[in-house]
Amino acid sequence: MMKVVVLTGAGISAESGIATFRDSNGLWEGHDVMEVASPQGWAKNPELVLNFYNERRKASLKAEPNAGHLALAKLEEDFDVTIVTQNVDNLHEKAGSSNVIHLHGQLFQCRSTADDNLVYEMDGWELKLGDKCEKGSQLRPNIVWFGELVPMMEIAAKETYGADIFMVVGTSLVVYPAAGLLDLVADHVPKYVIDPKLPQVSKRSNLYLYEENATTGVEKVRQRLLADL
């Protein structure tokens, strides 16, 4: 079975009503991103950070996967599919995708501030000051913040090296190291980029651009891949 690796970004979640990471003025839901997405912001005001992600969880609980998410899940009927996502929501999982790598962490997980290996699934949306891990340390969102290592990057790179087909959906390809995955794809591998505002991609062989939303573009690429089987 051919291996399809898909890199997804904020654009696909935006079509389900989830606010993109930051808009043109550098704010995320009205906050300076460094206030809510950095170790410095956490050290300065952990309650603000916890409340910010509580609100993100509440919004995510209401969101439903769109046609783009569903088409990617349907790809698994005919291909070996790995989703590498920059998104922290769980919409790919809700849609039915079974192999999802979250580069930037997961919204519905929290982790110990004393031991990064202590990660807990969250049942609800709320994480408060005073919620502690089994070692007695405050819990924080299991999100990769600015200035932190991206622990899943090595696994994502390995998956990308093995791709027979590579897709990019709903990402501007400006956030590294995730954006560098496209450069790891072999020349002979077909590469499909789907976005209503196509990112600046250097010329390369076997590159196909779809200037449209994930909700329509992913299904078009899926049909093309099926026709080529």
PDB file of N, CA and C in Angstrom, residues 73 121 149 159:
ATOM      1  N   ALA A  73      -9.305  11.365   6.275  1.00  0.00           N
ATOM      2  CA  ALA A  73      -9.599  10.111   6.965  1.00  0.00           C
ATOM      3  C   ALA A  73      -9.998   9.026   5.964  1.00  0.00           C
ATOM      4  N   GLU A 121      -4.057  12.639  29.759  1.00  0.00           N
ATOM      5  CA  GLU A 121      -5.209  12.986  28.938  1.00  0.00           C
ATOM      6  C   GLU A 121      -6.194  13.783  29.782  1.00  0.00           C
ATOM      7  N   LEU A 149      11.801  22.801  22.370  1.00  0.00           N
ATOM      8  CA  LEU A 149      12.087  21.796  21.359  1.00  0.00           C
ATOM      9  C   LEU A 149      10.789  21.189  20.831  1.00  0.00           C
ATOM     10  N   GLU A 159       8.945   9.764   8.860  1.00  0.00           N
ATOM     11  CA  GLU A 159       7.748   9.444   8.073  1.00  0.00           C
ATOM     12  C   GLU A 159       7.820  10.111   6.694  1.00  0.00           C
TER      13      GLU A 159
END
